[in-house]
Amino acid sequence: MKENKSVIGVLGLQGGVHEHLNHLDRLGISYRRVKDKEDFEDLAGLIIPGGESSCLSRLLNIFEIKEVIIAAYNQGMKIWGTCAGTILLAKSVVGEENCLGLIDIEVERNSFGSQLDSFKSDAVIKVVDNEPLPLTFIRSPKILKVAEDINVLLKIDDYIAAAESDNVLVTVFHPELTESLAFHRYFATKCGVKCNTNENANTDNDWQNCGWARMARVA
Ligand code: GLN
């Protein structure tokens, strides 16, 4: 009998890779940093971190893994994109060519302004957690439109900040740069992967000391 897939991969080319790995570790989830073709075999899910989408999209071509990701997605691998990851996954990007085009949304890059317009807030996202979740926006895109079959998880003012299809989750903010594990737990459930209920087991607060997290505290 074929075993259920249980590993979540984090695309390890550029951006907030370590912080996602740290959150998966704290939840007791099996994880793997992925960047070469053979790394994508048998993943239950893939996280595409924030960073710089133009840079990431070039690296996907250099490492020849764009088609590999699309093939794995077609075979059932779930994908979660945070910030730049959302841009890579969007079917439509204002003024630019799309990259993976795996979720029917339209995004606008750098829609809040410059890096200095980064900010933090919080919101209750019912399907993810009953408590308010901390939200960290770093030169984020806005999701401007979604197709009818896309579920909006969070709308703020005139833009959508989180959405999902059956197989793809997108957040324009960075749950990996906060202490909250709720979004990682939610994605694991979407992937059919079990979390270790003792979520403090591996907590060493590493995420607080890495570069992106420091930036989020300053912003
Ligand atoms: N501004 C970046 C881009 O357009 C995204 C920033 C981020 O991932 N925090 O790719």
Short mmCIF file of C-alpha atoms and ligand atoms in Angstrom, two decimals:
data_model
loop_
_atom_site.label_atom_id
_atom_site.label_comp_id
_atom_site.label_asym_id
_atom_site.label_seq_id
_atom_site.Cartn_x
_atom_site.Cartn_y
_atom_site.Cartn_z
CA MET A 1 0.00 0.00 0.00
CA LYS A 2 1.30 3.47 -0.85
CA GLU A 3 2.17 5.50 2.21
CA ASN A 4 0.63 8.94 2.66
CA LYS A 5 3.01 11.75 1.84
CA SER A 6 4.11 13.54 4.98
CA VAL A 7 6.91 15.93 4.03
CA ILE A 8 6.45 19.64 3.40
CA GLY A 9 9.13 21.30 1.28
CA VAL A 10 10.27 24.91 1.49
CA LEU A 11 11.64 26.38 -1.73
CA GLY A 12 15.20 27.21 -0.75
CA LEU A 13 16.39 29.59 -3.45
CA GLN A 14 16.07 33.03 -1.87
CA GLY A 15 14.08 34.90 0.81
CA GLY A 16 12.57 33.83 4.13
CA VAL A 17 13.43 30.12 3.92
CA HIS A 18 14.80 29.49 7.40
CA GLU A 19 11.83 31.07 9.15
CA HIS A 20 9.37 28.70 7.42
CA LEU A 21 11.57 25.68 8.22
CA ASN A 22 11.67 26.81 11.84
CA HIS A 23 7.88 27.05 12.08
CA LEU A 24 7.45 23.56 10.55
CA ASP A 25 10.03 22.24 12.99
CA ARG A 26 8.15 23.75 15.94
CA LEU A 27 5.01 21.93 14.79
CA GLY A 28 6.87 18.61 14.59
CA ILE A 29 6.30 18.37 10.82
CA SER A 30 8.78 16.58 8.53
CA TYR A 31 10.26 19.16 6.22
CA ARG A 32 12.87 19.52 3.50
CA ARG A 33 14.55 22.50 1.89
CA VAL A 34 14.05 22.01 -1.87
CA LYS A 35 15.79 23.53 -4.88
CA ASP A 36 16.97 20.76 -7.22
CA LYS A 37 14.68 18.74 -9.51
CA GLU A 38 14.93 15.51 -7.51
CA ASP A 39 14.05 17.27 -4.21
CA PHE A 40 10.38 17.64 -5.19
CA GLU A 41 9.53 13.95 -5.29
CA ASP A 42 6.83 12.83 -2.88
CA LEU A 43 6.14 16.19 -1.24
CA ALA A 44 2.73 16.61 0.41
CA GLY A 45 3.14 20.36 0.17
CA LEU A 46 5.49 23.13 -0.90
CA ILE A 47 5.95 26.57 0.66
CA ILE A 48 7.23 29.34 -1.60
CA PRO A 49 8.62 31.98 0.76
CA GLY A 50 8.67 35.72 0.49
CA GLY A 51 11.70 37.41 -1.01
CA GLU A 52 11.93 39.05 -4.40
CA SER A 53 9.61 37.56 -7.01
CA SER A 54 11.60 38.71 -10.06
CA CYS A 55 14.74 37.14 -8.60
CA LEU A 56 12.90 33.95 -7.58
CA SER A 57 11.34 33.59 -10.99
CA ARG A 58 14.77 33.84 -12.66
CA LEU A 59 16.18 31.29 -10.23
CA LEU A 60 13.29 28.89 -11.02
CA ASN A 61 14.42 29.02 -14.65
CA ILE A 62 18.13 28.70 -13.84
CA PHE A 63 17.50 25.67 -11.60
CA GLU A 64 15.03 24.32 -14.23
CA ILE A 65 12.37 23.59 -11.63
CA LYS A 66 9.39 25.59 -12.86
CA GLU A 67 7.99 22.63 -14.82
CA VAL A 68 8.91 20.28 -11.97
CA ILE A 69 6.78 22.32 -9.54
CA ILE A 70 3.86 22.45 -12.00
CA ALA A 71 4.12 18.66 -12.54
CA ALA A 72 4.18 17.99 -8.78
CA TYR A 73 1.17 20.31 -8.35
CA ASN A 74 -0.69 18.37 -11.06
CA GLN A 75 0.01 15.21 -9.09
CA GLY A 76 -1.59 16.62 -5.95
CA MET A 77 1.14 18.58 -4.15
CA LYS A 78 -0.42 21.55 -2.31
CA ILE A 79 1.36 24.91 -2.46
CA TRP A 80 1.42 27.92 -0.14
CA GLY A 81 2.96 31.18 -1.30
CA THR A 82 3.81 33.97 1.13
CA CYS A 83 4.21 37.48 -0.30
CA ALA A 84 6.60 37.04 -3.27
CA GLY A 85 5.37 33.42 -3.33
CA THR A 86 1.85 34.76 -3.95
CA ILE A 87 3.16 36.73 -6.93
CA LEU A 88 4.83 33.63 -8.39
CA LEU A 89 1.63 31.61 -8.02
CA ALA A 90 -0.80 34.21 -9.42
CA LYS A 91 -2.38 33.68 -12.81
CA SER A 92 -2.24 37.40 -13.51
CA VAL A 93 0.32 40.03 -12.40
CA VAL A 94 -0.42 43.67 -13.27
CA GLY A 95 1.99 44.87 -15.98
CA GLU A 96 4.11 41.73 -15.95
CA GLU A 97 4.16 38.18 -17.22
CA ASN A 98 2.99 35.59 -14.77
CA CYS A 99 5.29 32.85 -13.51
CA LEU A 100 3.62 29.62 -12.30
CA GLY A 101 0.01 30.77 -12.77
CA LEU A 102 -1.47 28.12 -10.48
CA ILE A 103 -4.19 30.19 -8.75
CA ASP A 104 -6.73 32.36 -10.54
CA ILE A 105 -6.05 35.70 -8.86
CA GLU A 106 -4.74 39.06 -10.03
CA VAL A 107 -1.97 40.68 -7.99
CA GLU A 108 -0.19 44.00 -8.09
CA ARG A 109 3.42 44.01 -6.91
CA ASN A 110 4.65 46.55 -4.34
CA SER A 111 1.13 47.86 -4.11
CA PHE A 112 1.57 49.52 -0.68
CA GLY A 113 4.61 51.54 -1.81
CA SER A 114 8.25 51.22 -0.86
CA GLN A 115 9.97 49.08 1.77
CA LEU A 116 9.36 51.95 4.22
CA ASP A 117 5.62 51.45 3.83
CA SER A 118 5.88 47.99 5.40
CA PHE A 119 3.66 47.54 8.46
CA LYS A 120 2.14 45.18 10.99
CA SER A 121 -1.48 44.62 11.97
CA ASP A 122 -3.71 41.76 13.07
CA ALA A 123 -6.96 40.12 12.08
CA VAL A 124 -9.19 37.18 12.88
CA ILE A 125 -9.24 34.66 10.04
CA LYS A 126 -11.92 32.24 11.20
CA VAL A 127 -10.95 29.17 9.19
CA VAL A 128 -7.36 29.45 10.41
CA ASP A 129 -7.80 30.37 14.08
CA ASN A 130 -10.37 31.90 16.44
CA GLU A 131 -7.78 34.28 17.94
CA PRO A 132 -6.53 37.40 16.13
CA LEU A 133 -3.42 36.57 14.09
CA PRO A 134 -0.43 38.90 13.81
CA LEU A 135 0.12 40.08 10.23
CA THR A 136 3.42 41.36 8.88
CA PHE A 137 3.43 43.10 5.49
CA ILE A 138 6.83 43.76 3.88
CA ARG A 139 6.63 45.54 0.55
CA SER A 140 3.69 43.28 -0.14
CA PRO A 141 1.57 42.86 -3.23
CA LYS A 142 -2.20 43.32 -3.10
CA ILE A 143 -4.56 40.70 -4.45
CA LEU A 144 -6.93 42.81 -6.54
CA LYS A 145 -9.29 40.18 -7.92
CA VAL A 146 -10.04 36.49 -7.54
CA ALA A 147 -11.99 34.09 -9.75
CA GLU A 148 -15.36 32.82 -8.54
CA ASP A 149 -14.03 29.49 -7.33
CA ILE A 150 -11.35 31.10 -5.13
CA ASN A 151 -12.10 31.39 -1.44
CA VAL A 152 -11.22 34.78 0.09
CA LEU A 153 -9.80 34.28 3.60
CA LEU A 154 -9.06 37.92 4.43
CA LYS A 155 -10.16 41.16 2.81
CA ILE A 156 -8.93 44.50 4.18
CA ASP A 157 -10.14 47.82 2.76
CA ASP A 158 -9.92 47.54 -1.04
CA TYR A 159 -7.67 44.49 -1.28
CA ILE A 160 -7.56 40.79 -0.53
CA ALA A 161 -4.72 39.67 1.74
CA ALA A 162 -5.25 35.90 1.84
CA ALA A 163 -7.09 33.47 -0.42
CA GLU A 164 -7.13 29.83 -1.41
CA SER A 165 -8.22 27.31 -3.98
CA ASP A 166 -8.47 23.59 -3.19
CA ASN A 167 -4.76 23.17 -3.78
CA VAL A 168 -3.13 26.58 -3.38
CA LEU A 169 -3.01 28.97 -0.41
CA VAL A 170 -1.73 32.54 -0.79
CA THR A 171 -1.00 35.16 1.88
CA VAL A 172 0.48 38.55 0.99
CA PHE A 173 1.77 38.84 4.58
CA HIS A 174 4.37 36.76 6.43
CA PRO A 175 3.10 34.37 9.17
CA GLU A 176 6.63 32.91 9.35
CA LEU A 177 7.91 36.24 10.72
CA THR A 178 5.59 36.08 13.73
CA GLU A 179 5.40 33.80 16.74
CA SER A 180 2.10 32.34 15.48
CA LEU A 181 2.05 28.77 14.14
CA ALA A 182 -1.60 28.94 13.07
CA PHE A 183 -1.06 29.37 9.33
CA HIS A 184 1.57 26.62 9.17
CA ARG A 185 -0.82 24.32 11.05
CA TYR A 186 -3.60 25.28 8.64
CA PHE A 187 -1.43 24.54 5.60
CA ALA A 188 -0.32 21.21 7.09
CA THR A 189 -3.99 20.24 7.48
CA LYS A 190 -4.62 21.23 3.86
CA CYS A 191 -1.74 18.91 2.89
CA GLY A 192 -3.11 16.06 5.05
CA VAL A 193 0.00 16.23 7.26
CA LYS A 194 -0.28 15.77 11.02
CA CYS A 195 1.28 18.25 13.45
CA ASN A 196 2.90 17.35 16.73
CA THR A 197 0.42 18.61 19.30
CA ASN A 198 3.22 19.58 21.69
CA GLU A 199 4.08 22.63 19.66
CA ASN A 200 6.52 24.01 22.19
CA ALA A 201 8.74 20.93 21.96
CA ASN A 202 11.21 22.44 19.53
CA THR A 203 10.74 26.09 20.33
CA ASP A 204 14.02 27.93 20.49
CA ASN A 205 12.75 31.23 19.16
CA ASP A 206 15.32 31.09 16.36
CA TRP A 207 12.86 32.92 14.15
CA GLN A 208 13.29 36.05 16.26
CA ASN A 209 16.96 36.31 15.49
CA CYS A 210 17.11 35.91 11.76
CA GLY A 211 17.42 38.81 9.36
CA TRP A 212 13.85 38.91 8.07
CA ALA A 213 12.36 38.76 11.54
CA ARG A 214 14.56 41.61 12.70
CA MET A 215 13.40 43.62 9.71
CA ALA A 216 9.76 42.86 10.58
CA ARG A 217 10.30 44.17 14.11
CA VAL A 218 11.77 47.40 12.80
CA ALA A 219 9.10 47.90 10.14
N1 GLN B 1 8.22 43.24 -3.14
C1 GLN B 1 8.53 41.84 -3.36
C2 GLN B 1 8.23 41.43 -4.80
O1 GLN B 1 7.58 42.16 -5.52
C3 GLN B 1 7.81 40.94 -2.39
C4 GLN B 1 8.27 41.23 -0.97
C5 GLN B 1 8.15 40.09 -0.04
O2 GLN B 1 8.11 38.92 -0.40
N2 GLN B 1 8.16 40.44 1.22
O3 GLN B 1 8.63 40.39 -5.18
#
